[in-house]
Short mmCIF file of the C-alpha atoms (twelve columns), coordinates in Angstrom:
data_MODEL
# 
_entry.id   MODEL 
# 
loop_
_atom_site.group_PDB 
_atom_site.id 
_atom_site.type_symbol 
_atom_site.label_atom_id 
_atom_site.label_alt_id 
_atom_site.label_comp_id 
_atom_site.label_asym_id 
_atom_site.label_seq_id 
_atom_site.Cartn_x 
_atom_site.Cartn_y 
_atom_site.Cartn_z 
_atom_site.pdbx_PDB_model_num 
ATOM 1   C CA . MET A 1   0.132   -0.043 -0.029  1 
ATOM 2   C CA . ILE A 2   1.242   3.645  -0.650  1 
ATOM 3   C CA . ILE A 3   -0.063  6.501  1.132   1 
ATOM 4   C CA . TRP A 4   0.614   9.499  -1.182  1 
ATOM 5   C CA . LEU A 5   0.694   12.841 0.793   1 
ATOM 6   C CA . ASN A 6   0.013   15.650 -1.853  1 
ATOM 7   C CA . GLY A 7   -0.179  19.724 -1.392  1 
ATOM 8   C CA . THR A 8   1.948   22.462 -1.978  1 
ATOM 9   C CA . PHE A 9   5.255   23.344 0.256   1 
ATOM 10  C CA . GLY A 10  4.253   24.359 3.451   1 
ATOM 11  C CA . ALA A 11  1.242   22.392 3.820   1 
ATOM 12  C CA . GLY A 12  2.813   19.725 6.305   1 
ATOM 13  C CA . LYS A 13  3.890   16.778 3.941   1 
ATOM 14  C CA . THR A 14  7.231   16.061 5.262   1 
ATOM 15  C CA . THR A 15  6.516   16.699 9.035   1 
ATOM 16  C CA . THR A 16  3.090   14.678 8.477   1 
ATOM 17  C CA . ALA A 17  5.144   11.653 7.070   1 
ATOM 18  C CA . GLY A 18  7.657   11.503 9.807   1 
ATOM 19  C CA . GLU A 19  4.569   11.444 12.291  1 
ATOM 20  C CA . LEU A 20  2.884   8.678  9.879   1 
ATOM 21  C CA . VAL A 21  5.663   6.255  9.719   1 
ATOM 22  C CA . GLN A 22  5.480   6.265  14.003  1 
ATOM 23  C CA . ILE A 23  1.932   5.090  13.570  1 
ATOM 24  C CA . VAL A 24  1.452   3.117  10.750  1 
ATOM 25  C CA . GLN A 25  3.394   -0.331 11.448  1 
ATOM 26  C CA . ASN A 26  5.646   -1.367 8.763   1 
ATOM 27  C CA . SER A 27  5.857   2.006  6.792   1 
ATOM 28  C CA . THR A 28  8.665   3.738  5.472   1 
ATOM 29  C CA . ILE A 29  9.047   7.111  3.801   1 
ATOM 30  C CA . PHE A 30  9.969   7.032  0.117   1 
ATOM 31  C CA . ASP A 31  10.840  10.774 -1.115  1 
ATOM 32  C CA . SER A 32  10.260  10.297 -4.868  1 
ATOM 33  C CA . GLU A 33  12.074  13.683 -4.973  1 
ATOM 34  C CA . GLU A 34  15.324  11.854 -4.910  1 
ATOM 35  C CA . VAL A 35  14.356  10.361 -8.368  1 
ATOM 36  C CA . GLY A 36  14.260  13.777 -9.829  1 
ATOM 37  C CA . LEU A 37  17.623  14.395 -7.896  1 
ATOM 38  C CA . MET A 38  19.062  11.476 -9.701  1 
ATOM 39  C CA . LEU A 39  17.910  12.236 -13.021 1 
ATOM 40  C CA . ARG A 40  19.638  15.725 -12.757 1 
ATOM 41  C CA . HIS A 41  23.084  14.065 -13.313 1 
ATOM 42  C CA . VAL A 42  21.792  12.244 -16.619 1 
ATOM 43  C CA . ARG A 43  23.530  14.297 -19.760 1 
ATOM 44  C CA . GLY A 44  21.072  14.798 -22.410 1 
ATOM 45  C CA . LEU A 45  17.853  15.420 -20.622 1 
ATOM 46  C CA . PRO A 46  16.230  18.953 -21.677 1 
ATOM 47  C CA . ARG A 47  16.672  21.855 -19.398 1 
ATOM 48  C CA . VAL A 48  13.427  21.760 -17.229 1 
ATOM 49  C CA . GLY A 49  12.233  24.059 -14.171 1 
ATOM 50  C CA . ASP A 50  11.113  21.058 -12.607 1 
ATOM 51  C CA . PHE A 51  12.139  17.466 -12.794 1 
ATOM 52  C CA . GLN A 52  8.709   15.797 -12.927 1 
ATOM 53  C CA . HIS A 53  8.599   17.673 -16.679 1 
ATOM 54  C CA . TRP A 54  10.943  14.793 -17.658 1 
ATOM 55  C CA . ASP A 55  8.803   11.819 -19.058 1 
ATOM 56  C CA . PRO A 56  10.991  9.332  -17.336 1 
ATOM 57  C CA . TRP A 57  10.602  10.415 -13.724 1 
ATOM 58  C CA . ARG A 58  6.931   9.536  -13.293 1 
ATOM 59  C CA . PRO A 59  7.533   5.785  -14.665 1 
ATOM 60  C CA . LEU A 60  10.879  5.574  -12.453 1 
ATOM 61  C CA . VAL A 61  8.810   6.765  -9.329  1 
ATOM 62  C CA . VAL A 62  6.202   3.960  -10.084 1 
ATOM 63  C CA . GLN A 63  8.928   1.334  -10.959 1 
ATOM 64  C CA . THR A 64  10.945  2.293  -7.728  1 
ATOM 65  C CA . ALA A 65  7.868   2.153  -5.104  1 
ATOM 66  C CA . ARG A 66  6.995   -1.291 -6.743  1 
ATOM 67  C CA . HIS A 67  10.402  -2.524 -6.308  1 
ATOM 68  C CA . LEU A 68  10.456  -0.768 -2.726  1 
ATOM 69  C CA . LEU A 69  7.327   -2.935 -1.625  1 
ATOM 70  C CA . ASP A 70  8.462   -5.996 -3.168  1 
ATOM 71  C CA . TYR A 71  11.651  -5.650 -1.201  1 
ATOM 72  C CA . LEU A 72  10.451  -4.196 2.223   1 
ATOM 73  C CA . GLY A 73  6.898   -4.930 2.189   1 
ATOM 74  C CA . GLY A 74  4.533   -3.024 4.325   1 
ATOM 75  C CA . VAL A 75  3.705   0.748  3.476   1 
ATOM 76  C CA . LEU A 76  5.326   3.348  1.463   1 
ATOM 77  C CA . VAL A 77  4.558   6.953  2.782   1 
ATOM 78  C CA . ILE A 78  5.309   9.182  -0.258  1 
ATOM 79  C CA . PRO A 79  5.174   13.241 0.653   1 
ATOM 80  C CA . GLN A 80  5.394   14.434 -2.944  1 
ATOM 81  C CA . THR A 81  3.739   17.737 -4.340  1 
ATOM 82  C CA . VAL A 82  2.414   16.735 -7.772  1 
ATOM 83  C CA . LEU A 83  0.563   19.680 -9.055  1 
ATOM 84  C CA . ILE A 84  -0.191  18.644 -12.822 1 
ATOM 85  C CA . GLU A 85  -3.123  16.279 -13.185 1 
ATOM 86  C CA . LYS A 86  -1.694  14.668 -16.074 1 
ATOM 87  C CA . TYR A 87  1.707   13.385 -13.943 1 
ATOM 88  C CA . TRP A 88  -0.782  12.477 -11.207 1 
ATOM 89  C CA . THR A 89  -2.660  10.279 -13.384 1 
ATOM 90  C CA . GLU A 90  0.287   8.539  -15.080 1 
ATOM 91  C CA . ILE A 91  1.726   7.987  -11.492 1 
ATOM 92  C CA . HIS A 92  -1.734  6.608  -10.316 1 
ATOM 93  C CA . THR A 93  -2.587  4.610  -13.011 1 
ATOM 94  C CA . GLY A 94  1.255   2.916  -13.233 1 
ATOM 95  C CA . LEU A 95  0.726   2.001  -9.546  1 
ATOM 96  C CA . ARG A 96  -2.607  0.676  -10.076 1 
ATOM 97  C CA . ASP A 97  -1.903  -1.519 -12.850 1 
ATOM 98  C CA . ALA A 98  1.059   -2.952 -10.672 1 
ATOM 99  C CA . GLY A 99  -1.551  -3.822 -8.215  1 
ATOM 100 C CA . ILE A 100 -0.674  -1.448 -5.394  1 
ATOM 101 C CA . PRO A 101 -3.480  0.317  -3.628  1 
ATOM 102 C CA . VAL A 102 -2.898  4.287  -3.274  1 
ATOM 103 C CA . HIS A 103 -4.204  6.167  -0.537  1 
ATOM 104 C CA . HIS A 104 -4.231  9.792  -1.915  1 
ATOM 105 C CA . PHE A 105 -4.280  12.731 0.743   1 
ATOM 106 C CA . LEU A 106 -4.348  16.606 -0.169  1 
ATOM 107 C CA . LEU A 107 -2.986  18.143 2.967   1 
ATOM 108 C CA . HIS A 108 -4.077  21.876 2.441   1 
ATOM 109 C CA . ALA A 109 -3.810  24.924 4.647   1 
ATOM 110 C CA . ASP A 110 -5.000  28.713 3.707   1 
ATOM 111 C CA . GLN A 111 -2.541  30.526 1.822   1 
ATOM 112 C CA . ASP A 112 -1.846  32.938 4.542   1 
ATOM 113 C CA . THR A 113 -0.578  30.251 6.731   1 
ATOM 114 C CA . LEU A 114 1.234   28.380 3.852   1 
ATOM 115 C CA . ILE A 115 3.056   31.663 3.022   1 
ATOM 116 C CA . ASP A 116 4.302   32.134 6.624   1 
ATOM 117 C CA . ARG A 117 5.340   28.531 7.006   1 
ATOM 118 C CA . ILE A 118 7.625   28.863 3.800   1 
ATOM 119 C CA . GLU A 119 9.088   32.241 5.269   1 
ATOM 120 C CA . THR A 120 9.926   30.578 8.805   1 
ATOM 121 C CA . ASP A 121 10.914  27.617 7.588   1 
ATOM 122 C CA . THR A 122 13.795  26.877 9.862   1 
ATOM 123 C CA . VAL A 123 15.166  23.674 7.649   1 
ATOM 124 C CA . THR A 124 15.489  25.015 4.166   1 
ATOM 125 C CA . GLY A 125 14.986  28.857 5.299   1 
ATOM 126 C CA . PRO A 126 12.594  30.941 2.858   1 
ATOM 127 C CA . SER A 127 12.426  30.002 -0.706  1 
ATOM 128 C CA . THR A 128 11.310  31.966 -3.662  1 
ATOM 129 C CA . TRP A 129 10.748  29.048 -5.713  1 
ATOM 130 C CA . ARG A 130 8.399   27.264 -3.034  1 
ATOM 131 C CA . MET A 131 6.719   30.679 -2.973  1 
ATOM 132 C CA . ASP A 132 6.300   30.701 -6.405  1 
ATOM 133 C CA . HIS A 133 4.200   27.348 -6.282  1 
ATOM 134 C CA . VAL A 134 1.489   28.978 -4.216  1 
ATOM 135 C CA . PRO A 135 -0.390  30.240 -7.118  1 
ATOM 136 C CA . LYS A 136 -0.042  26.846 -9.296  1 
ATOM 137 C CA . TYR A 137 -1.219  25.082 -6.391  1 
ATOM 138 C CA . GLN A 138 -4.259  27.521 -5.944  1 
ATOM 139 C CA . GLU A 139 -4.913  26.360 -9.910  1 
ATOM 140 C CA . SER A 140 -4.788  22.685 -8.983  1 
ATOM 141 C CA . LEU A 141 -6.674  22.413 -6.323  1 
ATOM 142 C CA . PRO A 142 -10.061 21.488 -8.346  1 
ATOM 143 C CA . TRP A 143 -8.398  18.502 -9.649  1 
ATOM 144 C CA . MET A 144 -6.672  17.619 -6.578  1 
ATOM 145 C CA . ARG A 145 -9.895  17.843 -4.420  1 
ATOM 146 C CA . ARG A 146 -11.494 15.716 -6.834  1 
ATOM 147 C CA . GLU A 147 -8.617  12.897 -6.742  1 
ATOM 148 C CA . ALA A 148 -7.541  12.982 -2.715  1 
ATOM 149 C CA . TYR A 149 -9.108  13.129 0.771   1 
ATOM 150 C CA . GLU A 150 -8.477  16.776 1.587   1 
ATOM 151 C CA . ILE A 151 -7.445  17.509 5.394   1 
ATOM 152 C CA . ASP A 152 -6.935  21.101 6.372   1 
ATOM 153 C CA . THR A 153 -3.596  21.426 8.157   1 
ATOM 154 C CA . THR A 154 -4.034  25.136 9.078   1 
ATOM 155 C CA . ALA A 155 -4.876  24.483 12.918  1 
ATOM 156 C CA . ILE A 156 -3.982  21.171 13.659  1 
ATOM 157 C CA . SER A 157 -0.715  19.334 14.499  1 
ATOM 158 C CA . PRO A 158 1.057   17.253 12.186  1 
ATOM 159 C CA . ARG A 159 0.533   14.434 14.573  1 
ATOM 160 C CA . ARG A 160 -3.350  14.919 14.344  1 
ATOM 161 C CA . VAL A 161 -3.026  15.109 10.717  1 
ATOM 162 C CA . ALA A 162 -1.010  11.899 10.462  1 
ATOM 163 C CA . GLU A 163 -3.771  10.017 12.749  1 
ATOM 164 C CA . ILE A 164 -6.386  11.268 10.395  1 
ATOM 165 C CA . VAL A 165 -4.277  9.754  7.431   1 
ATOM 166 C CA . ALA A 166 -3.984  6.457  9.470   1 
ATOM 167 C CA . ALA A 167 -7.243  5.904  9.947   1 
ATOM 168 C CA . LYS A 168 -8.639  6.528  6.684   1 
ATOM 169 C CA . ALA A 169 -5.830  4.662  4.859   1 
ATOM 170 C CA . THR A 170 -6.288  1.708  7.342   1 
ATOM 171 C CA . ALA A 171 -10.101 1.628  7.246   1 
ATOM 172 C CA . ALA A 172 -10.206 1.585  3.365   1 
# 
Protein backbone atom coordinates (compact mmCIF):
# COMPACT_ATOMS: atom_id res chain seq x y z
CA MET A 1 0.00 0.00 0.00
CA ILE A 2 1.06 3.58 -0.65
CA ILE A 3 -0.01 6.60 1.31
CA TRP A 4 0.62 9.60 -0.94
CA LEU A 5 0.72 12.99 0.78
CA ASN A 6 0.11 15.73 -1.77
CA GLY A 7 -0.20 19.48 -1.33
CA THR A 8 2.01 22.46 -1.84
CA PHE A 9 5.12 23.46 0.05
CA GLY A 10 4.29 24.38 3.62
CA ALA A 11 1.20 22.18 3.84
CA GLY A 12 2.95 19.76 6.20
CA LYS A 13 3.73 16.75 4.00
CA THR A 14 7.24 16.01 5.26
CA THR A 15 6.42 16.59 8.91
CA THR A 16 3.24 14.53 8.65
CA ALA A 17 5.15 11.72 6.91
CA GLY A 18 7.58 11.59 9.83
CA GLU A 19 4.69 11.31 12.28
CA LEU A 20 2.87 8.79 10.08
CA VAL A 21 5.69 6.25 10.07
CA GLN A 22 5.57 6.28 13.86
CA ILE A 23 1.86 5.38 13.77
CA VAL A 24 1.54 2.98 10.83
CA GLN A 25 3.33 -0.29 11.46
CA ASN A 26 5.89 -1.45 8.91
CA SER A 27 5.85 1.86 7.03
CA THR A 28 8.73 3.62 5.31
CA ILE A 29 9.11 7.06 3.79
CA PHE A 30 10.01 7.07 0.11
CA ASP A 31 11.04 10.53 -1.03
CA SER A 32 10.30 10.35 -4.75
CA GLU A 33 12.04 13.69 -5.18
CA GLU A 34 15.28 11.72 -4.95
CA VAL A 35 14.39 10.08 -8.28
CA GLY A 36 14.30 13.56 -9.80
CA LEU A 37 17.61 14.45 -8.18
CA MET A 38 19.14 11.29 -9.65
CA LEU A 39 17.94 12.28 -13.12
CA ARG A 40 19.65 15.67 -12.84
CA HIS A 41 22.95 13.84 -13.34
CA VAL A 42 21.89 12.35 -16.68
CA ARG A 43 23.40 14.19 -19.61
CA GLY A 44 21.20 14.97 -22.56
CA LEU A 45 17.96 15.56 -20.72
CA PRO A 46 16.32 18.83 -21.72
CA ARG A 47 16.49 21.79 -19.36
CA VAL A 48 13.30 21.98 -17.33
CA GLY A 49 12.29 24.05 -14.34
CA ASP A 50 11.02 20.99 -12.47
CA PHE A 51 12.23 17.40 -12.72
CA GLN A 52 8.61 16.20 -12.84
CA HIS A 53 8.52 17.49 -16.44
CA TRP A 54 11.03 14.82 -17.49
CA ASP A 55 9.03 11.96 -18.95
CA PRO A 56 11.19 9.29 -17.23
CA TRP A 57 10.51 10.65 -13.73
CA ARG A 58 6.94 9.41 -13.44
CA PRO A 59 7.46 5.78 -14.53
CA LEU A 60 10.68 5.64 -12.49
CA VAL A 61 8.73 6.69 -9.40
CA VAL A 62 6.21 3.91 -10.10
CA GLN A 63 8.90 1.28 -10.66
CA THR A 64 10.95 2.37 -7.67
CA ALA A 65 7.88 2.25 -5.42
CA ARG A 66 6.94 -1.19 -6.76
CA HIS A 67 10.43 -2.56 -6.17
CA LEU A 68 10.65 -1.03 -2.71
CA LEU A 69 7.33 -2.59 -1.73
CA ASP A 70 8.43 -5.96 -3.14
CA TYR A 71 11.65 -5.72 -1.13
CA LEU A 72 10.44 -4.13 2.11
CA GLY A 73 6.76 -4.99 2.19
CA GLY A 74 4.50 -2.88 4.35
CA VAL A 75 3.48 0.65 3.50
CA LEU A 76 5.30 3.35 1.58
CA VAL A 77 4.60 6.92 2.63
CA ILE A 78 5.34 9.32 -0.22
CA PRO A 79 5.31 13.04 0.64
CA GLN A 80 5.42 14.55 -2.85
CA THR A 81 3.76 17.55 -4.40
CA VAL A 82 2.26 16.75 -7.80
CA LEU A 83 0.42 19.77 -9.20
CA ILE A 84 -0.15 18.59 -12.75
CA GLU A 85 -3.15 16.31 -13.09
CA LYS A 86 -1.72 14.45 -16.10
CA TYR A 87 1.37 13.58 -14.07
CA TRP A 88 -0.72 12.34 -11.14
CA THR A 89 -2.83 10.24 -13.51
CA GLU A 90 0.29 8.64 -14.99
CA ILE A 91 1.67 7.79 -11.55
CA HIS A 92 -1.63 6.61 -10.10
CA THR A 93 -2.44 4.48 -13.16
CA GLY A 94 1.03 2.92 -13.09
CA LEU A 95 0.71 2.03 -9.42
CA ARG A 96 -2.84 0.71 -9.86
CA ASP A 97 -1.75 -1.40 -12.85
CA ALA A 98 1.04 -2.82 -10.66
CA GLY A 99 -1.63 -3.88 -8.16
CA ILE A 100 -0.60 -1.37 -5.52
CA PRO A 101 -3.40 0.29 -3.53
CA VAL A 102 -2.88 4.05 -3.27
CA HIS A 103 -4.44 6.30 -0.66
CA HIS A 104 -4.09 9.87 -1.90
CA PHE A 105 -4.34 12.71 0.62
CA LEU A 106 -4.33 16.43 -0.05
CA LEU A 107 -2.82 18.34 2.85
CA HIS A 108 -4.15 21.88 2.60
CA ALA A 109 -3.63 25.09 4.53
CA ASP A 110 -4.94 28.57 3.83
CA GLN A 111 -2.71 30.83 1.76
CA ASP A 112 -1.58 33.05 4.66
CA THR A 113 -0.51 29.97 6.63
CA LEU A 114 1.36 28.53 3.64
CA ILE A 115 3.23 31.78 3.08
CA ASP A 116 4.11 32.05 6.76
CA ARG A 117 5.35 28.45 6.89
CA ILE A 118 7.50 28.92 3.79
CA GLU A 119 8.96 32.21 5.03
CA THR A 120 9.76 30.83 8.49
CA ASP A 121 10.97 27.35 7.49
CA THR A 122 13.90 26.59 9.80
CA VAL A 123 15.15 23.64 7.72
CA THR A 124 15.38 25.05 4.19
CA GLY A 125 14.90 28.73 4.99
CA PRO A 126 12.68 31.07 2.98
CA SER A 127 12.39 29.98 -0.64
CA THR A 128 11.29 32.02 -3.65
CA TRP A 129 10.95 28.80 -5.67
CA ARG A 130 8.56 27.32 -3.11
CA MET A 131 6.67 30.60 -2.82
CA ASP A 132 6.26 30.73 -6.61
CA HIS A 133 4.35 27.43 -6.44
CA VAL A 134 1.56 28.73 -4.21
CA PRO A 135 -0.44 30.21 -7.17
CA LYS A 136 0.14 27.00 -9.19
CA TYR A 137 -1.16 25.05 -6.22
CA GLN A 138 -4.28 27.23 -6.05
CA GLU A 139 -4.92 26.50 -9.75
CA SER A 140 -4.53 22.75 -9.13
CA LEU A 141 -6.93 22.58 -6.20
CA PRO A 142 -10.04 21.59 -8.21
CA TRP A 143 -8.54 18.37 -9.60
CA MET A 144 -6.66 17.61 -6.38
CA ARG A 145 -9.85 17.90 -4.34
CA ARG A 146 -11.53 15.53 -6.77
CA GLU A 147 -8.72 12.96 -6.62
CA ALA A 148 -7.66 13.05 -2.97
CA TYR A 149 -9.04 13.08 0.54
CA GLU A 150 -8.48 16.64 1.79
CA ILE A 151 -7.24 17.46 5.27
CA ASP A 152 -6.96 21.09 6.36
CA THR A 153 -3.66 21.39 8.22
CA THR A 154 -4.03 25.07 9.06
CA ALA A 155 -4.95 24.66 12.71
CA ILE A 156 -4.09 21.07 13.65
CA SER A 157 -0.81 19.47 14.59
CA PRO A 158 1.12 17.23 12.22
CA ARG A 159 0.55 14.36 14.69
CA ARG A 160 -3.22 14.84 14.42
CA VAL A 161 -2.99 15.01 10.62
CA ALA A 162 -1.02 11.74 10.67
CA GLU A 163 -3.65 10.14 12.90
CA ILE A 164 -6.40 11.14 10.45
CA VAL A 165 -4.40 9.83 7.49
CA ALA A 166 -3.62 6.56 9.25
CA ALA A 167 -7.27 6.03 10.22
CA LYS A 168 -8.53 6.70 6.68
CA ALA A 169 -5.83 4.65 4.94
CA THR A 170 -6.09 1.61 7.17
CA ALA A 171 -9.91 1.62 7.27
CA ALA A 172 -10.21 1.34 3.50
